[in-house]
Amino acid sequence: MIRVAIVDDHPVVRLGLRVALEGSDRIALVGEGSSLADARDVVRDAAPDVLLLDLRLPDGRAIDEIEALRALRPGMHVVVLTGQGTAEDAHAALAGGASGYLLKDDVVETLVDSLTEIVAGKVVVAPMVRAELAELDDASVLTKREREVLALVVEGCTNPEIGRILGISAGTVRTHVSKILEKLGVTDRTEATSVALRRGLV
């Protein structure tokens, strides 16, 4: 069961998302809010596995708070929702630590499947902006931590070794590696190393 919280300042949007989620036996809706302040409370109190977060809220931009929100619940996935998607915003969201960037108009029909993929370690981006996003610099799409992990992968370190060096668990390293592979469009560490060296990512 995936624990999901919704933070959006539009009641109609929250209702639509709630209806989509409550129809699935894979999802447990554990909290809602309408501001970044609410998001912090929901993350602390409800402990969601996934936080659906509106890009623009009355008290700020989601992109600027993703890292802080994830620090409140390590391992939580943040999915940024927006009405009008751009590659630049998607780029910033992923660089900030988001696991997904989805359009509100498209999300309802595919939301449960997208969340299942995200919890499994994939990064999900709305098709409308995916092609544009692919044209942006891959290195800047990777978060600072992902670049640190990638550099150690290139050196041939194992997950436990990377964990010891960076002071994180091997499980967290696995999550970072999965996201790195997804963002670079490769399937294993050898390919990731090749791409990283070829593109000068480390």
PDB file of C-alpha atoms in Angstrom:
ATOM      1  CA  MET A   1       0.000   0.000   0.000  1.00  0.00           C
ATOM      2  CA  ILE A   2       1.408   3.380  -1.054  1.00  0.00           C
ATOM      3  CA  ARG A   3       0.785   6.182   1.433  1.00  0.00           C
ATOM      4  CA  VAL A   4       0.010   9.401  -0.474  1.00  0.00           C
ATOM      5  CA  ALA A   5      -0.545  13.013   0.607  1.00  0.00           C
ATOM      6  CA  ILE A   6      -1.872  15.838  -1.594  1.00  0.00           C
ATOM      7  CA  VAL A   7      -0.929  19.512  -1.264  1.00  0.00           C
ATOM      8  CA  ASP A   8      -2.667  21.865  -3.718  1.00  0.00           C
ATOM      9  CA  ASP A   9      -4.403  25.176  -3.104  1.00  0.00           C
ATOM     10  CA  HIS A  10      -7.257  24.391  -5.516  1.00  0.00           C
ATOM     11  CA  PRO A  11     -10.039  22.367  -3.817  1.00  0.00           C
ATOM     12  CA  VAL A  12     -11.319  21.079  -7.169  1.00  0.00           C
ATOM     13  CA  VAL A  13      -7.887  19.702  -8.038  1.00  0.00           C
ATOM     14  CA  ARG A  14      -7.589  18.000  -4.651  1.00  0.00           C
ATOM     15  CA  LEU A  15     -11.026  16.484  -5.127  1.00  0.00           C
ATOM     16  CA  GLY A  16     -10.120  15.093  -8.554  1.00  0.00           C
ATOM     17  CA  LEU A  17      -6.899  13.595  -7.242  1.00  0.00           C
ATOM     18  CA  ARG A  18      -8.662  12.192  -4.195  1.00  0.00           C
ATOM     19  CA  VAL A  19     -11.272  10.459  -6.358  1.00  0.00           C
ATOM     20  CA  ALA A  20      -8.558   8.987  -8.589  1.00  0.00           C
ATOM     21  CA  LEU A  21      -6.594   7.674  -5.621  1.00  0.00           C
ATOM     22  CA  GLU A  22      -9.442   6.370  -3.497  1.00  0.00           C
ATOM     23  CA  GLY A  23     -10.548   4.098  -6.321  1.00  0.00           C
ATOM     24  CA  SER A  24      -7.355   2.060  -6.049  1.00  0.00           C
ATOM     25  CA  ASP A  25      -6.557  -0.673  -3.550  1.00  0.00           C
ATOM     26  CA  ARG A  26      -2.858   0.152  -3.999  1.00  0.00           C
ATOM     27  CA  ILE A  27      -3.185   3.628  -2.482  1.00  0.00           C
ATOM     28  CA  ALA A  28      -3.915   4.979   0.997  1.00  0.00           C
ATOM     29  CA  LEU A  29      -4.621   8.722   1.086  1.00  0.00           C
ATOM     30  CA  VAL A  30      -3.120   9.884   4.381  1.00  0.00           C
ATOM     31  CA  GLY A  31      -3.252  13.681   4.279  1.00  0.00           C
ATOM     32  CA  GLU A  32      -4.098  16.886   2.423  1.00  0.00           C
ATOM     33  CA  GLY A  33      -3.083  20.530   2.517  1.00  0.00           C
ATOM     34  CA  SER A  34      -3.149  23.773   0.551  1.00  0.00           C
ATOM     35  CA  SER A  35       0.212  25.434   1.306  1.00  0.00           C
ATOM     36  CA  LEU A  36       3.883  24.712   1.871  1.00  0.00           C
ATOM     37  CA  ALA A  37       3.299  25.138   5.595  1.00  0.00           C
ATOM     38  CA  ASP A  38       0.611  22.453   5.343  1.00  0.00           C
ATOM     39  CA  ALA A  39       3.028  20.279   3.369  1.00  0.00           C
ATOM     40  CA  ARG A  40       5.546  20.357   6.202  1.00  0.00           C
ATOM     41  CA  ASP A  41       2.869  19.423   8.732  1.00  0.00           C
ATOM     42  CA  VAL A  42       1.473  16.632   6.545  1.00  0.00           C
ATOM     43  CA  VAL A  43       4.908  15.120   5.957  1.00  0.00           C
ATOM     44  CA  ARG A  44       5.713  15.162   9.679  1.00  0.00           C
ATOM     45  CA  ASP A  45       2.323  13.946  10.891  1.00  0.00           C
ATOM     46  CA  ALA A  46       1.118  11.562   8.162  1.00  0.00           C
ATOM     47  CA  ALA A  47       4.459  10.092   6.988  1.00  0.00           C
ATOM     48  CA  PRO A  48       3.522   9.676   3.300  1.00  0.00           C
ATOM     49  CA  ASP A  49       5.530   7.575   0.867  1.00  0.00           C
ATOM     50  CA  VAL A  50       4.626  10.041  -1.892  1.00  0.00           C
ATOM     51  CA  LEU A  51       3.812  13.746  -1.637  1.00  0.00           C
ATOM     52  CA  LEU A  52       1.838  15.230  -4.548  1.00  0.00           C
ATOM     53  CA  LEU A  53       2.823  18.891  -4.492  1.00  0.00           C
ATOM     54  CA  ASP A  54       1.423  21.771  -6.540  1.00  0.00           C
ATOM     55  CA  LEU A  55       4.182  23.708  -8.309  1.00  0.00           C
ATOM     56  CA  ARG A  56       2.917  27.097  -7.137  1.00  0.00           C
ATOM     57  CA  LEU A  57       1.354  27.566  -3.716  1.00  0.00           C
ATOM     58  CA  PRO A  58       0.280  30.734  -1.885  1.00  0.00           C
ATOM     59  CA  ASP A  59       3.392  30.742   0.304  1.00  0.00           C
ATOM     60  CA  GLY A  60       6.000  29.784  -2.289  1.00  0.00           C
ATOM     61  CA  ARG A  61       7.196  27.509  -5.089  1.00  0.00           C
ATOM     62  CA  ALA A  62       7.333  23.778  -4.506  1.00  0.00           C
ATOM     63  CA  ILE A  63      10.658  23.512  -6.311  1.00  0.00           C
ATOM     64  CA  ASP A  64      12.362  25.593  -3.625  1.00  0.00           C
ATOM     65  CA  GLU A  65      11.161  23.327  -0.802  1.00  0.00           C
ATOM     66  CA  ILE A  66      11.546  19.790  -2.165  1.00  0.00           C
ATOM     67  CA  GLU A  67      14.868  19.083  -0.479  1.00  0.00           C
ATOM     68  CA  ALA A  68      13.669  20.422   2.884  1.00  0.00           C
ATOM     69  CA  LEU A  69      10.465  18.385   2.701  1.00  0.00           C
ATOM     70  CA  ARG A  70      12.333  15.204   1.836  1.00  0.00           C
ATOM     71  CA  ALA A  71      14.687  15.830   4.759  1.00  0.00           C
ATOM     72  CA  LEU A  72      11.662  15.621   7.061  1.00  0.00           C
ATOM     73  CA  ARG A  73      10.968  12.102   5.789  1.00  0.00           C
ATOM     74  CA  PRO A  74      14.000  10.444   4.180  1.00  0.00           C
ATOM     75  CA  GLY A  75      12.963   8.118   1.379  1.00  0.00           C
ATOM     76  CA  MET A  76       9.767  10.014   0.588  1.00  0.00           C
ATOM     77  CA  HIS A  77       9.089  10.717  -3.080  1.00  0.00           C
ATOM     78  CA  VAL A  78       7.908  14.180  -4.139  1.00  0.00           C
ATOM     79  CA  VAL A  79       5.843  14.535  -7.318  1.00  0.00           C
ATOM     80  CA  VAL A  80       5.371  18.072  -8.616  1.00  0.00           C
ATOM     81  CA  LEU A  81       2.011  18.826 -10.237  1.00  0.00           C
ATOM     82  CA  THR A  82       1.390  21.765 -12.555  1.00  0.00           C
ATOM     83  CA  GLY A  83      -1.260  23.139 -14.866  1.00  0.00           C
ATOM     84  CA  GLN A  84       1.133  24.206 -17.607  1.00  0.00           C
ATOM     85  CA  GLY A  85       4.354  22.254 -17.777  1.00  0.00           C
ATOM     86  CA  THR A  86       7.674  23.536 -19.069  1.00  0.00           C
ATOM     87  CA  ALA A  87      10.979  21.758 -19.525  1.00  0.00           C
ATOM     88  CA  GLU A  88      12.661  24.409 -17.377  1.00  0.00           C
ATOM     89  CA  ASP A  89      10.340  23.785 -14.427  1.00  0.00           C
ATOM     90  CA  ALA A  90      10.643  20.012 -14.863  1.00  0.00           C
ATOM     91  CA  HIS A  91      14.417  20.399 -14.974  1.00  0.00           C
ATOM     92  CA  ALA A  92      14.410  22.438 -11.748  1.00  0.00           C
ATOM     93  CA  ALA A  93      12.035  20.014 -10.007  1.00  0.00           C
ATOM     94  CA  LEU A  94      14.162  16.962 -10.807  1.00  0.00           C
ATOM     95  CA  ALA A  95      17.362  18.793  -9.890  1.00  0.00           C
ATOM     96  CA  GLY A  96      15.716  19.712  -6.599  1.00  0.00           C
ATOM     97  CA  GLY A  97      15.023  16.073  -5.787  1.00  0.00           C
ATOM     98  CA  ALA A  98      11.563  15.404  -7.231  1.00  0.00           C
ATOM     99  CA  SER A  99      10.755  11.906  -8.479  1.00  0.00           C
ATOM    100  CA  GLY A 100       8.080  13.085 -10.889  1.00  0.00           C
ATOM    101  CA  TYR A 101       6.722  16.079 -12.782  1.00  0.00           C
ATOM    102  CA  LEU A 102       3.155  15.646 -14.003  1.00  0.00           C
ATOM    103  CA  LEU A 103       0.442  17.771 -15.605  1.00  0.00           C
ATOM    104  CA  LYS A 104      -2.819  18.102 -13.701  1.00  0.00           C
ATOM    105  CA  ASP A 105      -4.921  17.720 -16.854  1.00  0.00           C
ATOM    106  CA  ASP A 106      -3.299  14.398 -17.740  1.00  0.00           C
ATOM    107  CA  VAL A 107      -2.585  12.942 -14.349  1.00  0.00           C
ATOM    108  CA  VAL A 108      -5.915  11.542 -13.157  1.00  0.00           C
ATOM    109  CA  GLU A 109      -6.182   8.615 -15.590  1.00  0.00           C
ATOM    110  CA  THR A 110      -2.587   7.472 -15.120  1.00  0.00           C
ATOM    111  CA  LEU A 111      -1.872   8.642 -11.572  1.00  0.00           C
ATOM    112  CA  VAL A 112      -1.931   5.295  -9.766  1.00  0.00           C
ATOM    113  CA  ASP A 113       0.333   3.657 -12.352  1.00  0.00           C
ATOM    114  CA  SER A 114       2.707   6.635 -12.245  1.00  0.00           C
ATOM    115  CA  LEU A 115       2.929   6.487  -8.454  1.00  0.00           C
ATOM    116  CA  THR A 116       3.602   2.749  -8.572  1.00  0.00           C
ATOM    117  CA  GLU A 117       6.498   3.362 -10.976  1.00  0.00           C
ATOM    118  CA  ILE A 118       7.863   6.185  -8.840  1.00  0.00           C
ATOM    119  CA  VAL A 119       7.838   4.106  -5.644  1.00  0.00           C
ATOM    120  CA  ALA A 120       9.677   1.390  -7.602  1.00  0.00           C
ATOM    121  CA  GLY A 121      12.468   3.898  -8.222  1.00  0.00           C
ATOM    122  CA  LYS A 122      11.579   5.364 -11.597  1.00  0.00           C
ATOM    123  CA  VAL A 123      11.403   9.053 -12.479  1.00  0.00           C
ATOM    124  CA  VAL A 124       8.144   9.928 -14.239  1.00  0.00           C
ATOM    125  CA  VAL A 125       7.826  13.064 -16.376  1.00  0.00           C
ATOM    126  CA  ALA A 126       4.768  14.221 -18.316  1.00  0.00           C
ATOM    127  CA  PRO A 127       5.092  13.164 -21.982  1.00  0.00           C
ATOM    128  CA  MET A 128       4.397  16.736 -23.090  1.00  0.00           C
ATOM    129  CA  VAL A 129       7.665  17.992 -21.591  1.00  0.00           C
ATOM    130  CA  ARG A 130       9.779  14.826 -21.731  1.00  0.00           C
ATOM    131  CA  ALA A 131      11.218  15.472 -25.200  1.00  0.00           C
ATOM    132  CA  GLU A 132      12.138  19.063 -24.339  1.00  0.00           C
ATOM    133  CA  LEU A 133      13.655  17.947 -21.065  1.00  0.00           C
ATOM    134  CA  ALA A 134      15.860  15.415 -22.839  1.00  0.00           C
ATOM    135  CA  GLU A 135      17.491  18.265 -24.735  1.00  0.00           C
ATOM    136  CA  LEU A 136      18.657  19.954 -21.549  1.00  0.00           C
ATOM    137  CA  ASP A 137      22.023  19.282 -19.944  1.00  0.00           C
ATOM    138  CA  ASP A 138      21.862  15.863 -18.278  1.00  0.00           C
ATOM    139  CA  ALA A 139      24.421  16.811 -15.647  1.00  0.00           C
ATOM    140  CA  SER A 140      22.262  19.599 -14.259  1.00  0.00           C
ATOM    141  CA  VAL A 141      19.238  17.286 -14.087  1.00  0.00           C
ATOM    142  CA  LEU A 142      21.117  15.148 -11.588  1.00  0.00           C
ATOM    143  CA  THR A 143      20.961  16.391  -8.012  1.00  0.00           C
ATOM    144  CA  LYS A 144      24.159  17.188  -6.127  1.00  0.00           C
ATOM    145  CA  ARG A 145      23.891  13.901  -4.208  1.00  0.00           C
ATOM    146  CA  GLU A 146      23.245  11.938  -7.424  1.00  0.00           C
ATOM    147  CA  ARG A 147      26.369  13.450  -8.985  1.00  0.00           C
ATOM    148  CA  GLU A 148      28.345  12.393  -5.899  1.00  0.00           C
ATOM    149  CA  VAL A 149      26.981   8.850  -6.186  1.00  0.00           C
ATOM    150  CA  LEU A 150      27.645   8.762  -9.941  1.00  0.00           C
ATOM    151  CA  ALA A 151      31.267   9.808  -9.410  1.00  0.00           C
ATOM    152  CA  LEU A 152      31.755   6.887  -7.015  1.00  0.00           C
ATOM    153  CA  VAL A 153      29.987   4.490  -9.399  1.00  0.00           C
ATOM    154  CA  VAL A 154      32.471   5.551 -12.081  1.00  0.00           C
ATOM    155  CA  GLU A 155      35.296   4.747  -9.648  1.00  0.00           C
ATOM    156  CA  GLY A 156      33.886   1.233  -9.310  1.00  0.00           C
ATOM    157  CA  CYS A 157      32.599   1.485  -5.746  1.00  0.00           C
ATOM    158  CA  THR A 158      29.866  -0.891  -4.567  1.00  0.00           C
ATOM    159  CA  ASN A 159      26.659   0.378  -2.958  1.00  0.00           C
ATOM    160  CA  PRO A 160      27.864  -0.393   0.602  1.00  0.00           C
ATOM    161  CA  GLU A 161      31.179   1.356  -0.141  1.00  0.00           C
ATOM    162  CA  ILE A 162      29.367   4.412  -1.516  1.00  0.00           C
ATOM    163  CA  GLY A 163      27.122   4.407   1.530  1.00  0.00           C
ATOM    164  CA  ARG A 164      30.095   4.405   3.905  1.00  0.00           C
ATOM    165  CA  ILE A 165      31.840   7.211   2.006  1.00  0.00           C
ATOM    166  CA  LEU A 166      28.747   9.437   1.865  1.00  0.00           C
ATOM    167  CA  GLY A 167      27.339   8.477   5.254  1.00  0.00           C
ATOM    168  CA  ILE A 168      24.084   7.041   3.895  1.00  0.00           C
ATOM    169  CA  SER A 169      22.566   3.552   3.829  1.00  0.00           C
ATOM    170  CA  ALA A 170      23.126   1.077   1.002  1.00  0.00           C
ATOM    171  CA  GLY A 171      19.375   1.177   0.383  1.00  0.00           C
ATOM    172  CA  THR A 172      19.493   4.930  -0.136  1.00  0.00           C
ATOM    173  CA  VAL A 173      22.426   4.442  -2.508  1.00  0.00           C
ATOM    174  CA  ARG A 174      20.355   1.921  -4.499  1.00  0.00           C
ATOM    175  CA  THR A 175      17.574   4.496  -4.813  1.00  0.00           C
ATOM    176  CA  HIS A 176      20.019   7.134  -6.048  1.00  0.00           C
ATOM    177  CA  VAL A 177      21.560   4.709  -8.548  1.00  0.00           C
ATOM    178  CA  SER A 178      18.111   3.777  -9.909  1.00  0.00           C
ATOM    179  CA  LYS A 179      17.280   7.446 -10.445  1.00  0.00           C
ATOM    180  CA  ILE A 180      20.647   8.096 -12.080  1.00  0.00           C
ATOM    181  CA  LEU A 181      20.122   5.219 -14.529  1.00  0.00           C
ATOM    182  CA  GLU A 182      16.641   6.496 -15.347  1.00  0.00           C
ATOM    183  CA  LYS A 183      17.777  10.083 -15.898  1.00  0.00           C
ATOM    184  CA  LEU A 184      20.711   9.031 -18.075  1.00  0.00           C
ATOM    185  CA  GLY A 185      18.547   6.628 -20.073  1.00  0.00           C
ATOM    186  CA  VAL A 186      20.714   3.578 -19.344  1.00  0.00           C
ATOM    187  CA  THR A 187      20.060   0.184 -17.768  1.00  0.00           C
ATOM    188  CA  ASP A 188      23.178  -0.634 -15.740  1.00  0.00           C
ATOM    189  CA  ARG A 189      26.191   0.835 -13.968  1.00  0.00           C
ATOM    190  CA  THR A 190      28.564   0.055 -16.833  1.00  0.00           C
ATOM    191  CA  GLU A 191      26.468   2.087 -19.255  1.00  0.00           C
ATOM    192  CA  ALA A 192      26.128   4.869 -16.686  1.00  0.00           C
ATOM    193  CA  THR A 193      29.909   4.991 -16.333  1.00  0.00           C
ATOM    194  CA  SER A 194      30.338   5.164 -20.096  1.00  0.00           C
ATOM    195  CA  VAL A 195      27.789   7.973 -20.451  1.00  0.00           C
ATOM    196  CA  ALA A 196      29.230   9.888 -17.498  1.00  0.00           C
ATOM    197  CA  LEU A 197      32.748   9.799 -18.933  1.00  0.00           C
ATOM    198  CA  ARG A 198      31.632  10.536 -22.491  1.00  0.00           C
ATOM    199  CA  ARG A 199      29.558  13.550 -21.450  1.00  0.00           C
ATOM    200  CA  GLY A 200      31.912  14.791 -18.782  1.00  0.00           C
ATOM    201  CA  LEU A 201      29.350  14.446 -16.002  1.00  0.00           C
ATOM    202  CA  VAL A 202      31.967  13.630 -13.342  1.00  0.00           C
TER     203      VAL A 202
END
